[in-house]
Coordinates of C-alpha atoms in Angstrom, one line a residue:
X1 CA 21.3 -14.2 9.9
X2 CA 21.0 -10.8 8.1
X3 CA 20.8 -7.7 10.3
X4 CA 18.6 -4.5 9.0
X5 CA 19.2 -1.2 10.4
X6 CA 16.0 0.9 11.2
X7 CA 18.0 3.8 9.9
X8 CA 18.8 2.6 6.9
X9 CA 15.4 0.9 5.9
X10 CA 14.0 4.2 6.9
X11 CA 16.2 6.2 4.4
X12 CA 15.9 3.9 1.7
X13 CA 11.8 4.5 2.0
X14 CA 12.4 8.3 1.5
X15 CA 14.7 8.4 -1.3
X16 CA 13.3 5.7 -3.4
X17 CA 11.4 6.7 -6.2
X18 CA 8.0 6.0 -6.1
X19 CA 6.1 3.6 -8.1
X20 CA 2.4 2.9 -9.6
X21 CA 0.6 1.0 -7.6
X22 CA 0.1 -2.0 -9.8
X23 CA 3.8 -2.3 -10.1
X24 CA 4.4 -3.6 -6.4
X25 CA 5.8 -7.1 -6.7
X26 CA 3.6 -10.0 -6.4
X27 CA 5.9 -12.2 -5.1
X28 CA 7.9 -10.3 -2.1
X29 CA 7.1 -9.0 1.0
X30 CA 8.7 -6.7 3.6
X31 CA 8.8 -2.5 3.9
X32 CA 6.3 -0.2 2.0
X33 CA 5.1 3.0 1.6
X34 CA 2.0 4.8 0.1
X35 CA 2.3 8.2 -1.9
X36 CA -0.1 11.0 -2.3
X37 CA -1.2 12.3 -5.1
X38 CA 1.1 15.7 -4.1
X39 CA 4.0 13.2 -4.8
X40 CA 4.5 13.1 -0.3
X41 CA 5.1 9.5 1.1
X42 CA 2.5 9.8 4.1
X43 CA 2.4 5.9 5.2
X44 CA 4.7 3.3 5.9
X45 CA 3.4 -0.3 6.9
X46 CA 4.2 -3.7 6.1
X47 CA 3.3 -7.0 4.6
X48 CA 3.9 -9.0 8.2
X49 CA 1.9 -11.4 7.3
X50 CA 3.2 -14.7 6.0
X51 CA 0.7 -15.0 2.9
X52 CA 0.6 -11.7 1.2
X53 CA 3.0 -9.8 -1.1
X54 CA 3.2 -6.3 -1.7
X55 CA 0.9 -5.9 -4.8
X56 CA -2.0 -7.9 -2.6
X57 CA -1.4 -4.9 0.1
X58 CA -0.9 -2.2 -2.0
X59 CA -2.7 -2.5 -5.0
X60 CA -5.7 -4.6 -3.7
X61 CA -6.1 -3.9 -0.1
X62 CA -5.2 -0.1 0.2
X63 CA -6.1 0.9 -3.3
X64 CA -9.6 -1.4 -3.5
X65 CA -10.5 -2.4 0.3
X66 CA -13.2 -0.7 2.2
X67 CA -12.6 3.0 3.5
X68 CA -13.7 2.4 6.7
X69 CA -10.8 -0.7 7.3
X70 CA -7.4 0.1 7.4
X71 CA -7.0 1.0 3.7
X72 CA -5.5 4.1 3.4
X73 CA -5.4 4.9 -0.1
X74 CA -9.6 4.2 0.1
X75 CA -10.2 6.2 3.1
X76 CA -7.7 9.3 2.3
X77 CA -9.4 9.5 -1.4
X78 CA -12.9 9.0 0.0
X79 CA -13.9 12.6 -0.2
X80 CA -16.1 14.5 -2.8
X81 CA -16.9 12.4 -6.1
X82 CA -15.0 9.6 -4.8
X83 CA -16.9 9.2 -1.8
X84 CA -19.5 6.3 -0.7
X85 CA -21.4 5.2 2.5
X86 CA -20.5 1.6 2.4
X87 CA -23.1 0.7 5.3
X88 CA -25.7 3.0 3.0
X89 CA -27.6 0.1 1.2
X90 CA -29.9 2.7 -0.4
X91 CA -27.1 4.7 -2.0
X92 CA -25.2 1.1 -3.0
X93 CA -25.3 1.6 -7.2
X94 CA -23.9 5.1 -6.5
X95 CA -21.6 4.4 -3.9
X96 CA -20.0 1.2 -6.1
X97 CA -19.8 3.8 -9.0
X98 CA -17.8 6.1 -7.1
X99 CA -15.6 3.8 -5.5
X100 CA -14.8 2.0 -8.8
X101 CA -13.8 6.3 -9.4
X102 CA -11.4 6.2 -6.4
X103 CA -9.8 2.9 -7.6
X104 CA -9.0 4.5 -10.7
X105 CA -7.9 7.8 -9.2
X106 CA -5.3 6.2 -7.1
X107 CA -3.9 4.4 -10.3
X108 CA -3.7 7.7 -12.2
X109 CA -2.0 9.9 -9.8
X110 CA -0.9 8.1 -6.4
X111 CA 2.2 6.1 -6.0
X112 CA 4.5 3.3 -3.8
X113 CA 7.4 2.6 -2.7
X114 CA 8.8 -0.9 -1.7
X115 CA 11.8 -2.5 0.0
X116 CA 12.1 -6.0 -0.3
X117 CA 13.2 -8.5 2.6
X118 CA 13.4 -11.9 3.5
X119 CA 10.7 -14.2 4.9
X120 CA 13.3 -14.8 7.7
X121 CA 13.4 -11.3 8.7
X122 CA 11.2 -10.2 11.6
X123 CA 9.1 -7.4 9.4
X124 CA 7.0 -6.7 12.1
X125 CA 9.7 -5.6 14.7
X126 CA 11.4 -3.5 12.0
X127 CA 8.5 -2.2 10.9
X128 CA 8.1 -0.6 14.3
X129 CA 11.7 0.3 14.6
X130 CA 11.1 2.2 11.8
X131 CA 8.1 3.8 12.6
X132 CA 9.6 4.9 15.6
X133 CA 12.0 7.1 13.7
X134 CA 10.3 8.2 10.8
X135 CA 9.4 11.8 10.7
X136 CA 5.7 13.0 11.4
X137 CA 5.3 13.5 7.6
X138 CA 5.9 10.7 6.3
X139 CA 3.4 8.7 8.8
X140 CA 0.7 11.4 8.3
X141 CA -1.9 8.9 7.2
X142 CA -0.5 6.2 10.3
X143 CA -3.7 6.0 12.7
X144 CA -6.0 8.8 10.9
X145 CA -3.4 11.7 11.7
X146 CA -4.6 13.4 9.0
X147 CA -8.3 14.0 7.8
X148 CA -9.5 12.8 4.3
X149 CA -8.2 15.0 1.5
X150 CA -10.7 17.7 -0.4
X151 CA -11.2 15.9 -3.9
X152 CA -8.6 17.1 -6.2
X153 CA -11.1 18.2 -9.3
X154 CA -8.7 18.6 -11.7
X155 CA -7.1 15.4 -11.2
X156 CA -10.7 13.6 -10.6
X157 CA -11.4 15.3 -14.4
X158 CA -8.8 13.7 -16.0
X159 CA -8.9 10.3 -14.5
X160 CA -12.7 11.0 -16.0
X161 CA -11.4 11.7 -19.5
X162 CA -9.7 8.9 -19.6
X163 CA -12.4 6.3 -18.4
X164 CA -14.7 8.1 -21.2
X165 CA -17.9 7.6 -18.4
X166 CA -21.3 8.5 -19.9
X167 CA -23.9 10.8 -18.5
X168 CA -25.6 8.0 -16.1
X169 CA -21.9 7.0 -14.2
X170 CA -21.8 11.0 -14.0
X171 CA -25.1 11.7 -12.6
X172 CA -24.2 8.7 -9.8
X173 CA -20.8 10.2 -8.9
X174 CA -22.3 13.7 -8.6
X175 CA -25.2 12.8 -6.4
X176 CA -22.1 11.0 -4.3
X177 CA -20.8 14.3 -4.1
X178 CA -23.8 16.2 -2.7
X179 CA -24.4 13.6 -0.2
X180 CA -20.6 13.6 0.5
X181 CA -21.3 17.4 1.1
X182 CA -24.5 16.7 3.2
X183 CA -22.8 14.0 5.8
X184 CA -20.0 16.7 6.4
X185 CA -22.1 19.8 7.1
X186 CA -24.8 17.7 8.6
X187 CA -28.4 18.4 8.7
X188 CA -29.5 22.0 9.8
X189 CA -31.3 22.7 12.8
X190 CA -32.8 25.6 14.9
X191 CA -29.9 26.5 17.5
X192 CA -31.0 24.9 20.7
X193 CA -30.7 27.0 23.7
X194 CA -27.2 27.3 25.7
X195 CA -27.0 24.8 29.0
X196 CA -24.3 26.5 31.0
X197 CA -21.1 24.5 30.6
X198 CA -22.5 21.4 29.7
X199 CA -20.7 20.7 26.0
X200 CA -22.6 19.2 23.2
X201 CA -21.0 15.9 21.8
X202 CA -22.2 13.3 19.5
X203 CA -21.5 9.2 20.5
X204 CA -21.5 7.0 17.5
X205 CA -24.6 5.0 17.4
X206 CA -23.8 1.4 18.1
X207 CA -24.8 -1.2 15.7
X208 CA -27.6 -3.2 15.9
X209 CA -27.7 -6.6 17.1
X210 CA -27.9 -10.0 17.7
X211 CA -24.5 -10.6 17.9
X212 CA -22.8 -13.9 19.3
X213 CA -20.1 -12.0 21.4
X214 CA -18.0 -9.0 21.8
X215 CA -14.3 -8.1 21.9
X216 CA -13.4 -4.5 23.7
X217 CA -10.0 -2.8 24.1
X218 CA -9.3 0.5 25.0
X219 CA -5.7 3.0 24.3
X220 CA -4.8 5.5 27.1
X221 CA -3.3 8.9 27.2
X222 CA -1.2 8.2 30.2
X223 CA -0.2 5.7 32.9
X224 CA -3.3 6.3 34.8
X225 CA -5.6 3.2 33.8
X226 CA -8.4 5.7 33.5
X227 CA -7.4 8.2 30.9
X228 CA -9.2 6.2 27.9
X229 CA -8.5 7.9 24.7
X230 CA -10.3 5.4 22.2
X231 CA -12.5 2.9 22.9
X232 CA -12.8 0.1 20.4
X233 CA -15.8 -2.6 20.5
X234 CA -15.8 -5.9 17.5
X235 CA -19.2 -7.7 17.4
X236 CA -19.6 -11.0 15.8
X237 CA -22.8 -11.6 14.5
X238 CA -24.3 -15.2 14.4
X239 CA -22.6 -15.6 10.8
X240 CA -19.3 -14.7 12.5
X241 CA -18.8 -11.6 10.7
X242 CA -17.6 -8.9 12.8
X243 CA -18.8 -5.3 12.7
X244 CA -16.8 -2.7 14.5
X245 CA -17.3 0.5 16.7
X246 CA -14.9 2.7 17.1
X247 CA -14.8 6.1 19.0
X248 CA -12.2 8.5 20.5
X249 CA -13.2 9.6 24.0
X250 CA -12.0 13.0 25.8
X251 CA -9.8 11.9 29.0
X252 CA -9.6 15.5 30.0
X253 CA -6.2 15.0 31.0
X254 CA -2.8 16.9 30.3
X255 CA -0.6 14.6 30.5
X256 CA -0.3 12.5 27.1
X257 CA 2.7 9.9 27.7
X258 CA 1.5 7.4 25.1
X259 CA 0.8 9.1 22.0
X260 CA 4.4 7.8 20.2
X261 CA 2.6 4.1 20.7
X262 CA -0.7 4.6 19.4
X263 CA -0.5 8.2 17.5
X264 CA -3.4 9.6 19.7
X265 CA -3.1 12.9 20.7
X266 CA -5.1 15.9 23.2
X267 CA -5.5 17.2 19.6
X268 CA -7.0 14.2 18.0
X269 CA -9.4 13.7 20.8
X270 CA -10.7 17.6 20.4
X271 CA -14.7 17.7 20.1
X272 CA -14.8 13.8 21.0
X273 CA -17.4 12.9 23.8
X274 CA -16.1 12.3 27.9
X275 CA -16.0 8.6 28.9
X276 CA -19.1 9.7 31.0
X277 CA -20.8 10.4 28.0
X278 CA -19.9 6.9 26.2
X279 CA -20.7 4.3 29.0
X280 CA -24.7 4.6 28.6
X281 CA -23.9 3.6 25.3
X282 CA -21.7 0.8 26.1
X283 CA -23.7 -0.4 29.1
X284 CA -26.7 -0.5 27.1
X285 CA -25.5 -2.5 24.5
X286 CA -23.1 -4.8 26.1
X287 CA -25.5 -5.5 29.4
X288 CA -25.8 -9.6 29.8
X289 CA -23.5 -10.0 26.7
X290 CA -19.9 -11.9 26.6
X291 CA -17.1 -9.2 26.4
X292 CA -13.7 -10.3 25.5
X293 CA -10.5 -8.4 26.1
X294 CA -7.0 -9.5 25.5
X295 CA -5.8 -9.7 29.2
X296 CA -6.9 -8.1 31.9
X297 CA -5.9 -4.4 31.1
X298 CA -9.1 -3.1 29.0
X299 CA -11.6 -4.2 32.4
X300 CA -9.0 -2.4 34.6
X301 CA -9.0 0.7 32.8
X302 CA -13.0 0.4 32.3
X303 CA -13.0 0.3 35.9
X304 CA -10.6 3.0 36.5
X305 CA -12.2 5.5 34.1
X306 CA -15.6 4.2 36.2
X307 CA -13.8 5.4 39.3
X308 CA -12.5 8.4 37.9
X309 CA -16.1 10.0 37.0
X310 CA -17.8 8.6 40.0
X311 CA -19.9 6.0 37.8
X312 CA -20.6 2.3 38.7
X313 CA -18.6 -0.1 36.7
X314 CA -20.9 -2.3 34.4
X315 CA -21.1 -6.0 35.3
X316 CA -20.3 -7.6 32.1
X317 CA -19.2 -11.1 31.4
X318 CA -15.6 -10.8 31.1
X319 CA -13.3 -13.1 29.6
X320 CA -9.5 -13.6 28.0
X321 CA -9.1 -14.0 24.4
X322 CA -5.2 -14.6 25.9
X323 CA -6.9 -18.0 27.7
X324 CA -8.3 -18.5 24.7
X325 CA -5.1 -18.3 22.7
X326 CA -3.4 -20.1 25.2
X327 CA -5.1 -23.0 25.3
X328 CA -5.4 -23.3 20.9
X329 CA -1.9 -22.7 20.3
X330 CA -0.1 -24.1 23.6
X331 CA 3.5 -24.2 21.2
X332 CA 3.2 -20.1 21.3
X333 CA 4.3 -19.9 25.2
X334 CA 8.4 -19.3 25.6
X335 CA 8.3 -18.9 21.7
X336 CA 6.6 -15.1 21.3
X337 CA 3.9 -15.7 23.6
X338 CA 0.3 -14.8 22.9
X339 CA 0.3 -11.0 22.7
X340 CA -1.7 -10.0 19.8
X341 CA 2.2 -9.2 17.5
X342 CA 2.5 -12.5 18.0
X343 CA -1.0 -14.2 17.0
X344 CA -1.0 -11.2 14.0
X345 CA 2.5 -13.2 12.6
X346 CA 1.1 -16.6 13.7
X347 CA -2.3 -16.4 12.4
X348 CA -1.4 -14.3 9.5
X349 CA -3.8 -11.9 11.1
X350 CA -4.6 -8.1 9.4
X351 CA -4.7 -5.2 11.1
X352 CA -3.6 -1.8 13.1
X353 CA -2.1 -2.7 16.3
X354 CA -2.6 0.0 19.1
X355 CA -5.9 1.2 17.3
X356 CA -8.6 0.7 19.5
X357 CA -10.3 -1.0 17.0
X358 CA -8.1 -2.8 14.8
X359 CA -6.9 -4.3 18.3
X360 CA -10.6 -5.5 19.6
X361 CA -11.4 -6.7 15.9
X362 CA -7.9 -9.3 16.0
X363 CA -9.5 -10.2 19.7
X364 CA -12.9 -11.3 18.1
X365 CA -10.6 -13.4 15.5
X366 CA -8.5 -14.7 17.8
X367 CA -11.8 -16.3 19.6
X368 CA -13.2 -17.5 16.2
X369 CA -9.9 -19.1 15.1
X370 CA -9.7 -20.8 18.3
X371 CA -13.1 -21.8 17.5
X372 CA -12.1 -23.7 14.7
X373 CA -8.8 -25.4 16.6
X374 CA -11.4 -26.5 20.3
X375 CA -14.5 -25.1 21.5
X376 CA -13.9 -22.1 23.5
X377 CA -14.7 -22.8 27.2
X378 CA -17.4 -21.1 29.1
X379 CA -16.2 -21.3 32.4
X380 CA -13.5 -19.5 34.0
X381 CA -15.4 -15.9 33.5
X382 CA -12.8 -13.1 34.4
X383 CA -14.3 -11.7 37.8
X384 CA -16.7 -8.2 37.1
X385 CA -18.5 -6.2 39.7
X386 CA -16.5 -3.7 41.6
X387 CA -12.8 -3.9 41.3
X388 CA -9.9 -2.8 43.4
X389 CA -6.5 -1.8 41.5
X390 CA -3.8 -2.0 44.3
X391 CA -1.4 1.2 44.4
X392 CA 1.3 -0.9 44.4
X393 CA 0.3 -3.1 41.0
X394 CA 2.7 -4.0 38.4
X395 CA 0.5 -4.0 35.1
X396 CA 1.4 -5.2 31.8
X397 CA -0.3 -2.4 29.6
X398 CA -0.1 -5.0 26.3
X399 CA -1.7 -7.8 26.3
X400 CA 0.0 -10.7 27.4
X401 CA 2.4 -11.4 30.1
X402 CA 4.0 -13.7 27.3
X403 CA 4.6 -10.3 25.4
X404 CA 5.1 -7.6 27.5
X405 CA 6.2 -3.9 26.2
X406 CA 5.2 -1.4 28.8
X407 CA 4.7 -1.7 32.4
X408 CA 2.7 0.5 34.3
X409 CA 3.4 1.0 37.9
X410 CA 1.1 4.0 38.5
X411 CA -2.0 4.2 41.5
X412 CA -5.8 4.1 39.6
X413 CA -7.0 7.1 39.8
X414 CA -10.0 6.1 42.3
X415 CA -10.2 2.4 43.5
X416 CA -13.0 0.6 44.7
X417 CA -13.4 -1.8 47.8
X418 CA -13.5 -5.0 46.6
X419 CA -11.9 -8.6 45.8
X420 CA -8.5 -7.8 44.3
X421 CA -7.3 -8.7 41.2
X422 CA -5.0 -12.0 41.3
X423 CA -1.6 -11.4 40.3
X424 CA 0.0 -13.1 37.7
X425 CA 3.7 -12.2 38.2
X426 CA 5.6 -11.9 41.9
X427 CA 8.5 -9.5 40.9
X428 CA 12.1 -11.1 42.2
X429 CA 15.0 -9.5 43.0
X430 CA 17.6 -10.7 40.3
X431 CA 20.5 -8.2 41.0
X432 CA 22.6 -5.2 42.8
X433 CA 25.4 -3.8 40.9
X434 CA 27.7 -0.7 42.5
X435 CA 28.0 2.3 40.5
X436 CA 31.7 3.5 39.9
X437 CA 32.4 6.9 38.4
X438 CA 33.2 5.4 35.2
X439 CA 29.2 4.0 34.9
X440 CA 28.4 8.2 35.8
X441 CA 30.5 9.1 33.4
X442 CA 30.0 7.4 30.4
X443 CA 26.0 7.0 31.0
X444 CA 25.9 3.6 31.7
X445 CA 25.0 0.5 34.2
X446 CA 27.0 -2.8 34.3
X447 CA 24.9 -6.0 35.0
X448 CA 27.8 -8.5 34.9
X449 CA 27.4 -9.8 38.5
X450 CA 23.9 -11.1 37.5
X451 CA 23.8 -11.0 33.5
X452 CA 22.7 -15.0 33.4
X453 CA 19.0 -13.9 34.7
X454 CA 18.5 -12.2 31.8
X455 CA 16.7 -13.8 29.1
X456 CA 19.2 -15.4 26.4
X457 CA 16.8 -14.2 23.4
X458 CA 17.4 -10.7 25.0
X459 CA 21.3 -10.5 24.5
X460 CA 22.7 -9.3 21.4
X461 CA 26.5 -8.9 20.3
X462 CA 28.2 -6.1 20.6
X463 CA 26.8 -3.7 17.7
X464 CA 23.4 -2.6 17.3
X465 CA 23.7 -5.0 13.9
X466 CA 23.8 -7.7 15.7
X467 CA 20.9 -6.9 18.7
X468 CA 18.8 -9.5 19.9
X469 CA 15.5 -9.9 18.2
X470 CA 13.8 -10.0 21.7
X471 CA 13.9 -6.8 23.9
X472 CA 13.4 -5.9 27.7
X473 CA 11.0 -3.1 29.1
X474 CA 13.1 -1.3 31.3
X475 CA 11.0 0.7 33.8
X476 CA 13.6 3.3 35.4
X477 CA 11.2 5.8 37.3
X478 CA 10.8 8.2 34.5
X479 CA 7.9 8.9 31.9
X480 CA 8.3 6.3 29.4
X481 CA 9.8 2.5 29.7
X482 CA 12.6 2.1 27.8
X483 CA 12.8 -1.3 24.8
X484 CA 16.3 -2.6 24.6
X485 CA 18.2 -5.3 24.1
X486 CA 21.2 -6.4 26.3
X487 CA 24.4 -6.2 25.1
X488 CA 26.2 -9.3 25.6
X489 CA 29.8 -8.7 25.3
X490 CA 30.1 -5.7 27.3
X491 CA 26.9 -6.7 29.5
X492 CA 25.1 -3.5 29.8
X493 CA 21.7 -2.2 28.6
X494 CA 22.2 -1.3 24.8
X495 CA 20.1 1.7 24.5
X496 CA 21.4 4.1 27.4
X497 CA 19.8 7.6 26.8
X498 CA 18.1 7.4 29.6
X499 CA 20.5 6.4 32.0
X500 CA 22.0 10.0 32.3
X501 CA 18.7 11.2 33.6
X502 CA 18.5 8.4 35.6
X503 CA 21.8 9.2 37.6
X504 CA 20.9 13.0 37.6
X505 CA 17.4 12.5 38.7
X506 CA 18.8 10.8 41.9
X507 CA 22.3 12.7 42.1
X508 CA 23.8 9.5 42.0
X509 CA 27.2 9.1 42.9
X510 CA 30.2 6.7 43.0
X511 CA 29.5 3.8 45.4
X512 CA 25.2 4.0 45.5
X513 CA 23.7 0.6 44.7
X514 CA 21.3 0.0 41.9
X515 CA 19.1 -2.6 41.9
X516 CA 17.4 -4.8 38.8
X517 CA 13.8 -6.4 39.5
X518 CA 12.0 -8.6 37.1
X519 CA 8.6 -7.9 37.4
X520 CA 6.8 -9.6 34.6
X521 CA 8.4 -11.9 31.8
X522 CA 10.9 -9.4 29.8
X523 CA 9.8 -6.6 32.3
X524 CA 12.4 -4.8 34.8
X525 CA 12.6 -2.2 37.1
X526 CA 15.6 -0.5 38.3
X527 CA 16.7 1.1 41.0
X528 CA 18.7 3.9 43.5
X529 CA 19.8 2.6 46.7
X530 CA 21.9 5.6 48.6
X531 CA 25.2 4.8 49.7
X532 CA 25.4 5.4 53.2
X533 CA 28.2 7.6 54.3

């Protein structure tokens, strides 16, 4: 099979030249990225899904989807003339007018860049790779880092000239434009008087029901459960279409461990309203309602955050979409699981993963394409009510002990006396290796006594060329878990950066013990035992 290098994808995406938009190939998929209209690649995504090409994503999705959605060319360009309130129904014929304006705007004067690959590559796990090294330019637009651009007039003018609109499609667009001007400076009010410290936020008003059922996940800043950053909330109406709320939510913490995952930051949070300030919200409109989550991590941290402001946690009906997904597509488990990467490349699914959002939206599809597969079970609620997070939990902060990426061995912030949460995974000891001066030396561990408990989809050869297409979370005590692969012919961990500050942290020397624990499917911890003198 053909190896990619992350590196090298990544520098053919910033030196290729870019491209219009409509010339994206219509029948290839793989790398992209999007160009501003300043000539600057600012996104790089990917056509992971089985059925669409690059021109369908490009040109059609980013260029012509809705701004709210994760189509970045729509909602970087929807500012000024080109803007529109797609849920305004009053301001509809004006909105349309201007967004047929921002379609055109992008074909004058933004660009693409592609890089083909084969349908047997694994496009979403390079895309990541690559996203992991690009620089923080190029992924400005990559989970609303940047705000939507002022409208560029003199570019907006001559995309105007050449359309040759008449007085009544310039009359629409300019009323867009005052509006456009109104939502941003908001109305004007009397200054209300000052309540000591208390700050003024604003919640986003939920939408307005009925609504069949609801999906919810939540990103965090750190390992503490509690320290929700974003909040994310699908609802499926009767007609099973979904409408979703999203909002960023102040942890108040200073510690941000997370933010190379989901691109949320203590800056991107600045302004936004405390978790204490979102749950009326949320308890109002989710009270007596079905809530799923994709495993058992979005309750935990509801909980957790509860804990951590002193509130009550909301009794709602809890379930799995994972169950769900589990019981529709049994041929998934042992063959990349259930997590939502995997249901996105197995259902041909759309959308952001780690967005708050994006994520509970693909939850609510999950549920509705299971729908179509069996009836979704009513039984087997996940257990609400007060909840107790042991100190001593493992937790799988993805979704799915099929697909596990980070583990988080951190206490709750405040727990709460109750039934426990079951366990799904007992860790097991699986090896003890002695560290010579050669492993200090040269940074790293050798897991030959014990390599066979290692998954086999986890060991590559002996280049990074050839690395597995499956990789371990390695949790050694510091602030992030580690993603590697194994290398199989000289039977270490490939990726061994950490390992210095491993041995240093713990002044290891020749002779200690290190020890390897599986505690979740493709999840390990390691670590120190002191040589006794």
């Amino acid at each position: 099979m053909m190896r990619f290098s992350a590196e090298d994808l990544l520098s053919a995406l910033l030196e290729a030249t870019p491209r219009p938009t409509a010339q994206a190939p219509r029948d290839a998929r793989g790398l992209y990225g999007l160009v501003d209209h300043h000539g600057d690649l600012r996104y790089i995504g990917s056509t992971s899904s089985t059925d669409q090409t690059f021109y369908e994503r490009i040109h059609q999705r980013h260029r012509t989807g809705s701004e709210g959605m994760s189509h970045y060319f729509s909602a970087m360009y929807n500012t000024g003339r080109m803007w529109r309130d797609r849920k305004d129904a009053l301001t509809k014929a004006d909105g349309d007018i201007a967004k047929a304006l921002r379609n055109e705007f992008v074909v004058d004067h933004c660009r693409a860049v592609w890089l083909p690959l084969p349908d047997t590559a694994d496009i979403a796990r390079l895309e990541a790779e690559v996203l992991s090294l690009a620089p923080e330019h190029a992924i400005a637009w990559n989970r609303r880092r940047m705000q939507a651009y002022d409208e560029p007039v003199d570019l907006v003018e001559a995309t105007l000239r050449r359309l040759g609109w008449g007085a009544r499609e310039k009359a629409a667009i300019e009323r867009q434009r005052l509006r456009f001007m109104s939502a941003m400076v908001g109305p004007v009010a009397a200054p209300a008087p000052k309540r000591g410290a208390i700050r003024e936020t604003r919640v986003t008003p939920f939408p307005e029901g009925p609504f069949r059922f609801f999906a919810l996940d939540v990103e965090t800043a750190n390992n503490d459960r509690g320290s929700i950053c974003q909040i994310g909330v699908a609802c499926v109406r009767p007609d099973n279409s979904i409408e979703t709320w999203v909002t960023y939510v102040d942890p108040q913490v200073d510690r941000w461990v997370f933010t190379y995952l989901h691109g949320i930051s203590a800056r991107t949070v600045q302004g936004a309203p405390t978790f204490a300030e979102v749950l009326p919200v949320l308890r109002d409109a989710l009270n007596g309602a079905t809530v799923y989550q994709h495993s058992g991590f979005d309750r935990s941290a509801v909980a957790a955050a509860c804990g951590n402001c002193g509130l009550s946690v909301p009794r709602w009906d809890w379930r799995d979409s994972v169950h769900v997904a589990r019981a529709a597509w049994p041929e998934l488990r042992g063959n990349g699981g259930h997590g939502l990467a995997s249901l996105k490349q197995h259902l041909g699914l759309v959308f952001e993963h780690h967005d708050a959002g994006e994520d509970a939206r693909a939850a609510a599809e999950v549920v509705l394409r299971a729908e179509g597969v069996q009836p979704v079970r009513n039984g087997l609620p996940v257990q609400t009510g007060r909840i107790v997070i042991a100190d001593d939990e493992d937790f799988d902060l993805i979704e799915d002990a099929d697909d596990t990426v980070i583990v988080v061995h951190e206490p709750a912030a405040a727990s709460m006396p109750s039934d426990p949460i079951p366990r799904q995974h007992v860790a097991r000891h699986i090896g003890t290796t002695e560290i010579k001066q050669g492993n200090i030396n040269h940074s790293h561990i050798y897991l030959r006594g014990f390599f066979e408990n290692f998954p086999a989809d986890a060991i590559g050869g002996l280049n990074r060329a050839s690395a597995a297409q499956r990789e371990i979370a390695v949790d050694w005590g510091g602030g992030t878990v580690v993603m590697t692969d194994l290398d199989g012919e000289k039977k270490f961990f490939r990726k061994r950066g950490w390992i210095r500050e491993f041995f240093e942290r713990h002044g290891v020397r020749a002779g200690d013990m290190v020890t390897v624990e599986e505690v979740a499917p493709y999840s390990y911890r390691v670590a120190l035992h002191r040589r006794i003198s």
